[in-house]
XYZ file of N, CA and C in Angstrom:
702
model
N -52.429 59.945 -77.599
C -51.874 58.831 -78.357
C -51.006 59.328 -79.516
N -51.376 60.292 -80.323
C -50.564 60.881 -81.269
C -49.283 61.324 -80.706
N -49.385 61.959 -79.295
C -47.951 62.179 -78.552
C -46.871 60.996 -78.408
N -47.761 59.409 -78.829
C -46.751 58.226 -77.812
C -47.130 58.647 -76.479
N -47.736 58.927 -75.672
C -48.306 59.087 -74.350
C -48.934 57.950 -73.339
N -49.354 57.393 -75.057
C -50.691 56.626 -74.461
C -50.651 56.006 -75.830
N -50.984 54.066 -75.616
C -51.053 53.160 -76.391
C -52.357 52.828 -76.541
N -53.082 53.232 -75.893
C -55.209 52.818 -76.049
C -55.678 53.865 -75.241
N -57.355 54.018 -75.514
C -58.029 54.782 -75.020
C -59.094 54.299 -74.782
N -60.154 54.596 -73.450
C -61.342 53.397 -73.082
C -61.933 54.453 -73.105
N -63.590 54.550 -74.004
C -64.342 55.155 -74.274
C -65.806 54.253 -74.451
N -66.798 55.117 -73.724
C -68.233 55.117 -73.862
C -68.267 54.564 -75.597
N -68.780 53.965 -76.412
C -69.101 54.233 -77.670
C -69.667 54.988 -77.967
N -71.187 55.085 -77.000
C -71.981 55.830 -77.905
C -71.170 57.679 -78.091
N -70.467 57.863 -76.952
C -69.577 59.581 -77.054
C -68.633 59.209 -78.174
N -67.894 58.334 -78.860
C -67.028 58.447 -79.952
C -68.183 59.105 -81.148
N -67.406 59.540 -82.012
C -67.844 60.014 -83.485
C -68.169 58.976 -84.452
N -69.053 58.788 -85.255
C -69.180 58.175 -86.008
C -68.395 57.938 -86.996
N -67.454 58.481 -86.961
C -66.202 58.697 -88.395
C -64.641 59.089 -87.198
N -64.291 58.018 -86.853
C -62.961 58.483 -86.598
C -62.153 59.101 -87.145
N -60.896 59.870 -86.050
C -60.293 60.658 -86.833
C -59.033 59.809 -87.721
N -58.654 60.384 -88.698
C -57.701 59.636 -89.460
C -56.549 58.802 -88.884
N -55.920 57.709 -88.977
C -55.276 57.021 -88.271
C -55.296 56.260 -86.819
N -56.869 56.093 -86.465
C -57.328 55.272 -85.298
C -57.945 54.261 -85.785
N -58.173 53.418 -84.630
C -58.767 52.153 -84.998
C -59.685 52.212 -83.771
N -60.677 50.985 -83.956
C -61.365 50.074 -82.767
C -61.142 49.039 -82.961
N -60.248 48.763 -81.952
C -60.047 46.973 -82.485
C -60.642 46.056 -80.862
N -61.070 46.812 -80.501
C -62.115 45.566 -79.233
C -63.255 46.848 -79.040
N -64.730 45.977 -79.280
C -65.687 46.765 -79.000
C -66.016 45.395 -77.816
N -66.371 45.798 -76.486
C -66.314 44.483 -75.169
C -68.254 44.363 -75.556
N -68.366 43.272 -74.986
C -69.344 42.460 -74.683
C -70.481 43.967 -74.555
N -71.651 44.021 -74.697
C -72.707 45.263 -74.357
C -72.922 45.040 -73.135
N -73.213 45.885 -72.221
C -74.176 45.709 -70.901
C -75.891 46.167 -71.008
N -76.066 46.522 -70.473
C -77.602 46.951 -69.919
C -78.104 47.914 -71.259
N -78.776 48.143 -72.915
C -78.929 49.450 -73.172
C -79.459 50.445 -72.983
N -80.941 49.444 -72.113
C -82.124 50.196 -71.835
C -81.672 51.466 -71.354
N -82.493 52.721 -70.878
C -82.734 53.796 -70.085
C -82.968 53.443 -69.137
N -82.842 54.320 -67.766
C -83.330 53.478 -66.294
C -84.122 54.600 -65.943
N -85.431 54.820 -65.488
C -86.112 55.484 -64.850
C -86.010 55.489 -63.735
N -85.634 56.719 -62.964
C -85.127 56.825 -61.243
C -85.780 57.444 -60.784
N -86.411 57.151 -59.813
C -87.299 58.060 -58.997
C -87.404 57.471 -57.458
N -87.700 58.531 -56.154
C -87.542 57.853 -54.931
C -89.202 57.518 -54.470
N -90.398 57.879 -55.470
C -91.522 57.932 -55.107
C -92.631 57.342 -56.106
N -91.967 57.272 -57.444
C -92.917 56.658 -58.172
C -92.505 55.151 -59.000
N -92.988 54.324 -59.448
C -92.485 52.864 -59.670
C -91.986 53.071 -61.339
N -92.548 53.959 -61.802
C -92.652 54.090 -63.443
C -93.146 55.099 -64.231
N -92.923 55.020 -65.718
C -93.175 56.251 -65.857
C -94.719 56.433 -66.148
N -95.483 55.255 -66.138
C -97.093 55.349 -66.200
C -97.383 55.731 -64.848
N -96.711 55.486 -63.876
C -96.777 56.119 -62.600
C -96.909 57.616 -61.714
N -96.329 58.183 -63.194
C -96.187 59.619 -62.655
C -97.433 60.627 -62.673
N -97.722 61.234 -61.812
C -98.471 62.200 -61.782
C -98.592 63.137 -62.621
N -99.871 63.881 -63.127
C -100.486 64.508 -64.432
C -99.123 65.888 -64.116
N -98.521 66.249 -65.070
C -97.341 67.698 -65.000
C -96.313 67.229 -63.768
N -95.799 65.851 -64.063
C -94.599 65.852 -63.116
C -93.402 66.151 -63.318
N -92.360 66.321 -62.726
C -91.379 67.227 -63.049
C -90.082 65.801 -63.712
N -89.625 66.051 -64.926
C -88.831 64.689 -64.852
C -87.499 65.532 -65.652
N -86.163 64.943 -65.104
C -84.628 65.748 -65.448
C -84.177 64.962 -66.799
N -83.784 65.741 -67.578
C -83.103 65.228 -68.949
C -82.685 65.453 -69.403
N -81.407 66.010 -69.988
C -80.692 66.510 -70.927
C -81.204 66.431 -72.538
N -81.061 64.951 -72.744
C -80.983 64.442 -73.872
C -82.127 64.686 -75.112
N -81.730 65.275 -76.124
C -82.895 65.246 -76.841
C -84.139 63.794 -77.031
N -82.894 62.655 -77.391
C -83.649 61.606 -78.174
C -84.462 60.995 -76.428
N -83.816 60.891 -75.321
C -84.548 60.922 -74.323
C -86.204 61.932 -73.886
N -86.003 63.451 -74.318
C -86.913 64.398 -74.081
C -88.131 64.048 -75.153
N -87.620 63.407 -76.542
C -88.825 63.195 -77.862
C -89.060 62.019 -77.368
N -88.943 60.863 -76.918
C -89.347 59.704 -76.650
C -90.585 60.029 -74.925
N -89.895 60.924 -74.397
C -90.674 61.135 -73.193
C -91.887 61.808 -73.778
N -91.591 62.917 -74.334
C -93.207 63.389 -75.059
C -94.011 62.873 -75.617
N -93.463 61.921 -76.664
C -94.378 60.706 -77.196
C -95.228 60.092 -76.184
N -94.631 59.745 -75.239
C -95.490 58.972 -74.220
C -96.355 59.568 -73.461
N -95.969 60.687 -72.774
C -96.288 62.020 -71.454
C -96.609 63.008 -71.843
N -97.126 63.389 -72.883
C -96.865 65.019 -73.401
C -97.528 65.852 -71.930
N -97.816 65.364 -70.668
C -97.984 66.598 -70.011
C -97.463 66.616 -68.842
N -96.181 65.897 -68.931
C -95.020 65.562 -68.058
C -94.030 67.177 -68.378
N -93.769 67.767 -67.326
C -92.508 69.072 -67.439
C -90.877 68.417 -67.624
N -90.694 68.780 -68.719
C -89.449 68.070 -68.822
C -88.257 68.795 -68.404
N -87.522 68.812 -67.549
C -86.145 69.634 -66.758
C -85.070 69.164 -67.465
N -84.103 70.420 -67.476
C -82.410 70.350 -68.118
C -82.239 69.539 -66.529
N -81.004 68.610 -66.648
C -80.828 67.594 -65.950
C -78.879 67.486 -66.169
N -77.943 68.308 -65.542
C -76.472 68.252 -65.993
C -75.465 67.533 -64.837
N -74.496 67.237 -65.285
C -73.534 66.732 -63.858
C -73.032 65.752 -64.313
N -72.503 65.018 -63.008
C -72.314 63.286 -63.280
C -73.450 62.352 -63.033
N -73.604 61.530 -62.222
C -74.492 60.417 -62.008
C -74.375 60.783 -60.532
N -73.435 61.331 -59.743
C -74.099 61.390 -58.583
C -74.619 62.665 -58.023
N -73.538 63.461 -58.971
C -75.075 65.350 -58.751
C -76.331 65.024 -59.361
N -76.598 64.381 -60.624
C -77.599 64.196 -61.423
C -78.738 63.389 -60.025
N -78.411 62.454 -59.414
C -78.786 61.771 -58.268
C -79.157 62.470 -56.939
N -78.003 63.160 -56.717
C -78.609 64.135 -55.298
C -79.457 65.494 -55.970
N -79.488 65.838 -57.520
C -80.493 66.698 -57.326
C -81.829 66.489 -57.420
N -82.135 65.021 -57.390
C -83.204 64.088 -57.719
C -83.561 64.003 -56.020
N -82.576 63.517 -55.249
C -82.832 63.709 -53.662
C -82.902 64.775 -53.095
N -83.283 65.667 -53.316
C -82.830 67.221 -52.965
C -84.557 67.560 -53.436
N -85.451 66.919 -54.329
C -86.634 67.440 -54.967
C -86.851 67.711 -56.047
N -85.712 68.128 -56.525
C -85.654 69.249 -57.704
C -86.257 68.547 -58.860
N -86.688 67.258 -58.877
C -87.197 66.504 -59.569
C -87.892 65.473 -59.180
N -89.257 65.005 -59.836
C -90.198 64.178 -59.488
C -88.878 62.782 -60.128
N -88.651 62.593 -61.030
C -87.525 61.426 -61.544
C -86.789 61.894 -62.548
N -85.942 61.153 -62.740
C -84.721 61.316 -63.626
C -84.468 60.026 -64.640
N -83.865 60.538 -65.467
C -83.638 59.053 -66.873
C -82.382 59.096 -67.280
N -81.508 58.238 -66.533
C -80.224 57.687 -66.899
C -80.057 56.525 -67.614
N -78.822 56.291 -68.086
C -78.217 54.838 -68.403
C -78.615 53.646 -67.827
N -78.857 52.833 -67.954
C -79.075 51.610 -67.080
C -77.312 51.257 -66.673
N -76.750 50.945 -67.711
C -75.185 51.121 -67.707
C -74.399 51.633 -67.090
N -74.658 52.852 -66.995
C -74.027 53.569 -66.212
C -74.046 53.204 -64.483
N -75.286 53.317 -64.537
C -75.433 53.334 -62.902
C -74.877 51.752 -62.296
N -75.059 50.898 -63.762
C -74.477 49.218 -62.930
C -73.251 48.856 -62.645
N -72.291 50.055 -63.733
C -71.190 50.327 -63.686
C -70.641 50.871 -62.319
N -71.331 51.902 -62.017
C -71.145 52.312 -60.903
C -71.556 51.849 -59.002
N -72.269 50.507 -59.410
C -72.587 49.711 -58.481
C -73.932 50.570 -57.629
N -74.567 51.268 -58.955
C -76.162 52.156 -58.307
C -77.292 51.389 -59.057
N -77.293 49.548 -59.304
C -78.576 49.306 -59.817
C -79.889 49.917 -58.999
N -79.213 49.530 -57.967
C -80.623 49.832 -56.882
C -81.504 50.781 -57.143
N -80.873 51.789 -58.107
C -81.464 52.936 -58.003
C -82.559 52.579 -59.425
N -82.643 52.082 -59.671
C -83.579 51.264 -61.087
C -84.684 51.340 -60.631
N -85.856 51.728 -61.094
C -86.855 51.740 -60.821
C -87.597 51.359 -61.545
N -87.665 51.171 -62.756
C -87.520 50.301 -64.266
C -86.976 50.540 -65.195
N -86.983 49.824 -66.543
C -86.275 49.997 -67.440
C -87.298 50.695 -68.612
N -86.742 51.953 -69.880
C -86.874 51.980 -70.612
C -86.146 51.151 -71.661
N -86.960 50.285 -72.322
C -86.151 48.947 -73.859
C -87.054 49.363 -74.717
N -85.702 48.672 -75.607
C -87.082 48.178 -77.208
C -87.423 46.903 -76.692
N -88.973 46.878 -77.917
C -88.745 48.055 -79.138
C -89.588 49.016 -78.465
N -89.912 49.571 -77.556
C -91.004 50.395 -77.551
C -90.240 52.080 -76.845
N -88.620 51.405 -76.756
C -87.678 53.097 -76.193
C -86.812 53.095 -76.855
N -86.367 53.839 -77.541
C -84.784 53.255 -78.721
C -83.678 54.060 -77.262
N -82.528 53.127 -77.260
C -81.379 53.825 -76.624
C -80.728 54.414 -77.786
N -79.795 55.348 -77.059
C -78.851 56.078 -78.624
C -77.771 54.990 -79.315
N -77.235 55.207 -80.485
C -76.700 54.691 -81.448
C -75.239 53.804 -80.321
N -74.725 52.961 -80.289
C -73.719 52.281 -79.293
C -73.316 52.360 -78.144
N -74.776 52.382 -77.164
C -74.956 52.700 -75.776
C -74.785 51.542 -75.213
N -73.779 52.099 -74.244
C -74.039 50.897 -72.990
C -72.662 49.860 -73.946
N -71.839 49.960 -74.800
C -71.172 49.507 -75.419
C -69.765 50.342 -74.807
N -68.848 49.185 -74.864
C -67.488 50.326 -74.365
C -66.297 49.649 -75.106
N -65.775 50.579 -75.884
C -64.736 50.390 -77.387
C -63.395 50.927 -77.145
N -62.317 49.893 -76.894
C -61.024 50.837 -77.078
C -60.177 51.152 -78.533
N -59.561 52.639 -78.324
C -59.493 52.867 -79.366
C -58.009 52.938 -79.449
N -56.588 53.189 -80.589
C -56.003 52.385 -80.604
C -55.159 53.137 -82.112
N -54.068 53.246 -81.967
C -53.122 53.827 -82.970
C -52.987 53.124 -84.416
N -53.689 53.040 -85.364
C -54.115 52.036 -86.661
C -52.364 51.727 -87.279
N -51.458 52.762 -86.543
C -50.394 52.111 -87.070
C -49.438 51.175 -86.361
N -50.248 50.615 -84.924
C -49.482 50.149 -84.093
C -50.279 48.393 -84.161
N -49.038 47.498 -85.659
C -50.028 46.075 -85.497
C -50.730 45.906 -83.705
N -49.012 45.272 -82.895
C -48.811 44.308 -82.475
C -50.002 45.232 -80.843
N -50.222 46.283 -80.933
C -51.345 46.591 -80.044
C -52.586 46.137 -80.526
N -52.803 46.539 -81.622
C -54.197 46.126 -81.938
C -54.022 44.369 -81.950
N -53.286 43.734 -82.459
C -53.633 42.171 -82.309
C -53.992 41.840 -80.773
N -53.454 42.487 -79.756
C -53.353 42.631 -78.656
C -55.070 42.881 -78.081
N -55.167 43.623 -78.761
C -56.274 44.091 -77.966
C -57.623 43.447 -78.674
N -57.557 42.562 -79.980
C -58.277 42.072 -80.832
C -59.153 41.103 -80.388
N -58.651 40.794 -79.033
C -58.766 39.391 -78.410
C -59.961 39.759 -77.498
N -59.895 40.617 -77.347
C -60.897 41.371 -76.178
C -62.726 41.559 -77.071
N -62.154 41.597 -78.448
C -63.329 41.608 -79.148
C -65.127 41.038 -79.320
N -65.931 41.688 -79.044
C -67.348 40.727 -79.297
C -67.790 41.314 -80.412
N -68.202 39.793 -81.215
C -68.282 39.911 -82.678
C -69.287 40.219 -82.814
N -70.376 39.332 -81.768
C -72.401 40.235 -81.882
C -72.385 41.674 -81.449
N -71.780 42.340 -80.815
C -71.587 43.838 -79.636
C -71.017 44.460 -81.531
N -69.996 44.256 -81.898
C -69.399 45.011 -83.143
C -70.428 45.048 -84.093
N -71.216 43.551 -84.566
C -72.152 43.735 -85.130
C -73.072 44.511 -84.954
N -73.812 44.775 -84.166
C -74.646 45.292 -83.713
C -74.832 46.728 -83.695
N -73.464 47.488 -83.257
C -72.970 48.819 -82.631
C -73.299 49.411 -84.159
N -72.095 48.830 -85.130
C -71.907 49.103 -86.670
C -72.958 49.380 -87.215
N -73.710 48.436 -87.040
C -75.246 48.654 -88.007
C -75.625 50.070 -87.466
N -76.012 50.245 -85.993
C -76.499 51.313 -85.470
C -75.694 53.123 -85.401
N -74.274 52.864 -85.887
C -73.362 54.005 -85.623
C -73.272 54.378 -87.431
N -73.919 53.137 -88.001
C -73.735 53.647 -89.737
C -74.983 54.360 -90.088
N -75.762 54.171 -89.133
C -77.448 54.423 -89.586
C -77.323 56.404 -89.091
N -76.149 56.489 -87.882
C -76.272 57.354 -87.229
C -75.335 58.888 -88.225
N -74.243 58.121 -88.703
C -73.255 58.539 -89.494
C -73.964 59.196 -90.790
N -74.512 58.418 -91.592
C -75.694 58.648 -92.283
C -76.621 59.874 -92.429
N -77.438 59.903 -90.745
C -78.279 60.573 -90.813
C -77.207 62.505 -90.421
N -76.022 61.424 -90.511
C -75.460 63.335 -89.787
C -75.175 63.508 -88.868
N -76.117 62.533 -87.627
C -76.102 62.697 -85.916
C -74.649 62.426 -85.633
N -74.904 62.663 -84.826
C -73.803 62.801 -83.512
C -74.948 61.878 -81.901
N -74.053 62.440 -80.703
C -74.429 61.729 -79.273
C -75.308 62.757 -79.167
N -75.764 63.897 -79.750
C -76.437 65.139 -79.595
C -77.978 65.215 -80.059
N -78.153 64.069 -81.216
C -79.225 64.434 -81.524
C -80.535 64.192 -81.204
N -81.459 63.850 -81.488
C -82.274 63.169 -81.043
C -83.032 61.800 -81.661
N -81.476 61.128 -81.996
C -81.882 59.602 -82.544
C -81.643 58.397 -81.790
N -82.365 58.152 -81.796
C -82.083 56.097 -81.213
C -82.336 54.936 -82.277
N -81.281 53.886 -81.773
C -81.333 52.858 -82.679
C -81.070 51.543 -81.771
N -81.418 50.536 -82.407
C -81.054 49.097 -81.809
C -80.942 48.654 -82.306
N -80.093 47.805 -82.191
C -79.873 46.784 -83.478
C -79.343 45.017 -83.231
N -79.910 43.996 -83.094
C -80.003 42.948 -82.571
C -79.718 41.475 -83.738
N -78.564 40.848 -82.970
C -78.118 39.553 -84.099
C -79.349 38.319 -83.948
N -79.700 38.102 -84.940
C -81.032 37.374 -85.162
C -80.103 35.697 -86.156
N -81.381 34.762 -86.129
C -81.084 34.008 -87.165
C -80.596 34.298 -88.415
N -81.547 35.116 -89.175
C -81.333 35.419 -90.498
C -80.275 36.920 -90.679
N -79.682 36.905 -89.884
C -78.367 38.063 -89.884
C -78.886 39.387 -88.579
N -79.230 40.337 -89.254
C -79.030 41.500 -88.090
C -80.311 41.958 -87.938
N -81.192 42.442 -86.838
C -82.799 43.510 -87.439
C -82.321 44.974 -86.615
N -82.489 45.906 -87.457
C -82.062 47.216 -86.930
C -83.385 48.083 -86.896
N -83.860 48.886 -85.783
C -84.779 49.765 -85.283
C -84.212 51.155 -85.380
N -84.654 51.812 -86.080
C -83.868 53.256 -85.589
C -85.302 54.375 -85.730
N -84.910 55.358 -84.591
C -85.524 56.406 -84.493
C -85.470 57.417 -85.202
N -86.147 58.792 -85.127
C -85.871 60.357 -85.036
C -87.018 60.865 -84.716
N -86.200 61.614 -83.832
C -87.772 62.296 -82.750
C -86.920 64.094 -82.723
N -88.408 64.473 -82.296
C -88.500 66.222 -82.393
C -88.869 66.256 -80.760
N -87.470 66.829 -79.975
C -87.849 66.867 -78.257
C -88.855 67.745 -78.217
N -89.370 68.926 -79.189
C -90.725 69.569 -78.589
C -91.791 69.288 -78.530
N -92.041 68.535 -79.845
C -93.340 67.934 -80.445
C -93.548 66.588 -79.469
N -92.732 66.056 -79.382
C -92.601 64.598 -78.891
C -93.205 63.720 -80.742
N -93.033 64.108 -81.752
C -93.327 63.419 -83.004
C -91.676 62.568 -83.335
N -92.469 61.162 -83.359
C -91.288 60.672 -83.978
C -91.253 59.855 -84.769
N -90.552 59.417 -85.595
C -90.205 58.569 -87.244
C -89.939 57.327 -86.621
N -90.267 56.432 -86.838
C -89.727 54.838 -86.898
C -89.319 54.013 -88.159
N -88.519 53.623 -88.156
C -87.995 52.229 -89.465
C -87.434 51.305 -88.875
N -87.210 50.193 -89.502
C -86.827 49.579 -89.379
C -86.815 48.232 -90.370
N -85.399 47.426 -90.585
C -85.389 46.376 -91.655
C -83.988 45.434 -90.904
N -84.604 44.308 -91.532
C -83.597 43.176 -91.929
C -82.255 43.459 -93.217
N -81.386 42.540 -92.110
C -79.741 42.609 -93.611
C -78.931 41.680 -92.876
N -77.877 41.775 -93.588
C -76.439 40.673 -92.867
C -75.398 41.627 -93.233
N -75.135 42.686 -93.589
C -73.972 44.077 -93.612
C -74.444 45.103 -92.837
N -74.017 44.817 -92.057
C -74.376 46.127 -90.970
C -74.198 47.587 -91.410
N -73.190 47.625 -92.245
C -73.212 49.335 -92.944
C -74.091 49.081 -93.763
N -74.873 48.218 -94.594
C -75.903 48.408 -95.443
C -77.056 49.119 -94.843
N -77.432 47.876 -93.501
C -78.469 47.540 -93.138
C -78.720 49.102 -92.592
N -77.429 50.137 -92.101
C -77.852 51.314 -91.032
C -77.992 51.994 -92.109
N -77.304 52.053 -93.214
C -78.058 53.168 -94.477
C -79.382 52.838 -95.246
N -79.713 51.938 -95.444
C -80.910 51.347 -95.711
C -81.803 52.014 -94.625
N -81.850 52.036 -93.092
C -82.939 52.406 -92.335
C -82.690 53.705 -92.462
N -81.419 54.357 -92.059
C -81.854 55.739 -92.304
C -81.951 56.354 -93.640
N -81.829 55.678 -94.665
C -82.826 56.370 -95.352
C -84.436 56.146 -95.672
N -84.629 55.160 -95.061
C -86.189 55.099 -94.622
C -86.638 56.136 -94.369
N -85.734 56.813 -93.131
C -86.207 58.060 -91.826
C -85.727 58.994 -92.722
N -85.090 59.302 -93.348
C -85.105 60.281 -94.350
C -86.416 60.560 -95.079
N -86.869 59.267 -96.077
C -88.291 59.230 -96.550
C -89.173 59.881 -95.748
N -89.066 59.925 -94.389
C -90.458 60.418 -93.549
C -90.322 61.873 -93.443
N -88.982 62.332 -93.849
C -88.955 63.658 -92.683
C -88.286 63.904 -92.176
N -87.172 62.670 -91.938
C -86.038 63.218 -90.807
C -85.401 64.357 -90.680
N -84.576 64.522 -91.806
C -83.983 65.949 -91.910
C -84.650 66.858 -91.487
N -86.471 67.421 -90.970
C -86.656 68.286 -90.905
C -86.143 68.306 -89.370
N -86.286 67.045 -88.274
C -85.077 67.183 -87.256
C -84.098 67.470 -86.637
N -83.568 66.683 -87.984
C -81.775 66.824 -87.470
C -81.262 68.007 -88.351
N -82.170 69.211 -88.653
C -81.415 70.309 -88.840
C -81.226 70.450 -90.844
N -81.674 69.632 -91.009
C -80.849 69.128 -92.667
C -82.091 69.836 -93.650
């Protein structure tokens, strides 16, 4: 886009940065889909289902600390690719189940492969998952009015609270935090995590607001109060 190449860019949210780079915008964050996690497996229904040391694929930190919390005697596997190596190495054995996007796979016309859902409040997804934001030259009006239209005002709400809480704590798509954050009567309620993938130990907060950048610095510094930083490196 800086070349003139390209007038927008369609991106995952939760993979953008919490701090764009100078001179971009988001001027349509679309409607959310699915945030939950999807538990995939060709043999077991769930993850209370799984057998004592079963083998389960994951990359993700805030995925691997949320699984320990629950399983601590579940083997947790590096898990890399797209969605359909990640899938045939799941058919292949190499894994008792696997924990993808719910999103992803509906996107890709693989609900089927759902075997249930990880949600809140009891699974945090990461900070603007399952959310998809185009991004957009901050000096180009008559694109962004353009693309303004495409906008969901609960999906922006929502994302914001959770990408300020994330910004905050330092994280990135890397760490091992989850957040949710949901438009209520009385304005916004935001959940946010921080979990340790070895320990499976993790921090919870969560509060009420109607400023979504308040409301995500307000919780993470809750998770600060507990400990966080000894986590995320800080």
């Amino acid at each position: 886009m800086l070349e003139g190449r390209a007038d927008l860019a369609v991106h995952s949210l939760k993979d953008v940065p919490a701090e764009l780079e100078p001179g971009f915008a988001l001027p349509a964050i679309l409607p959310r889909a699915d945030a939950a996690d999807a538990f995939v497996s060709n043999q077991h229904a769930d993850l209370a289902a799984l057998p004592l040391g079963a083998k389960v694929g994951t990359s993700s930190l805030r995925r691997q600390a949320q699984l320990r919390a629950l399983r601590p005697d579940l083997e947790l596997l590096d898990l890399r690719g797209n969605v359909g190596t990640r899938l045939a190495k799941l058919d292949a054995g190499h894994y008792d189940a696997i924990v993808l996007a719910c999103a992803g796979l509906e996107r890709l016309g693989l609900a089927g492969r759902i075997r249930s859902r990880l949600a809140a409040p009891d699974w945090l997804p990461a900070p603007g998952q399952a959310a998809i934001a185009v991004e957009a030259r901050a000096d180009q009006p008559a694109t962004l009015a353009l693309l303004a239209v495409l906008d969901d005002a609960d999906t922006r709400l929502e994302v914001s609270a959770e990408r300020a809480m994330n910004q905050t704590l330092g994280g990135s798509c890397t760490v091992p935090v989850g957040a949710w954050c949901t438009v209520t009567e009385r304005g916004l309620h935001l959940r946010g995590l921080v979990g340790d993938a070895a320990s499976g130990r993790l921090l919870h907060a969560q509060a009420d607001g109607v400023d979504a950048v308040v409301l995500g610095h307000a919780v993470a510094q809750a998770l600060f109060a507990q400990g966080a930083a000894d986590f995320l490196g800080g």
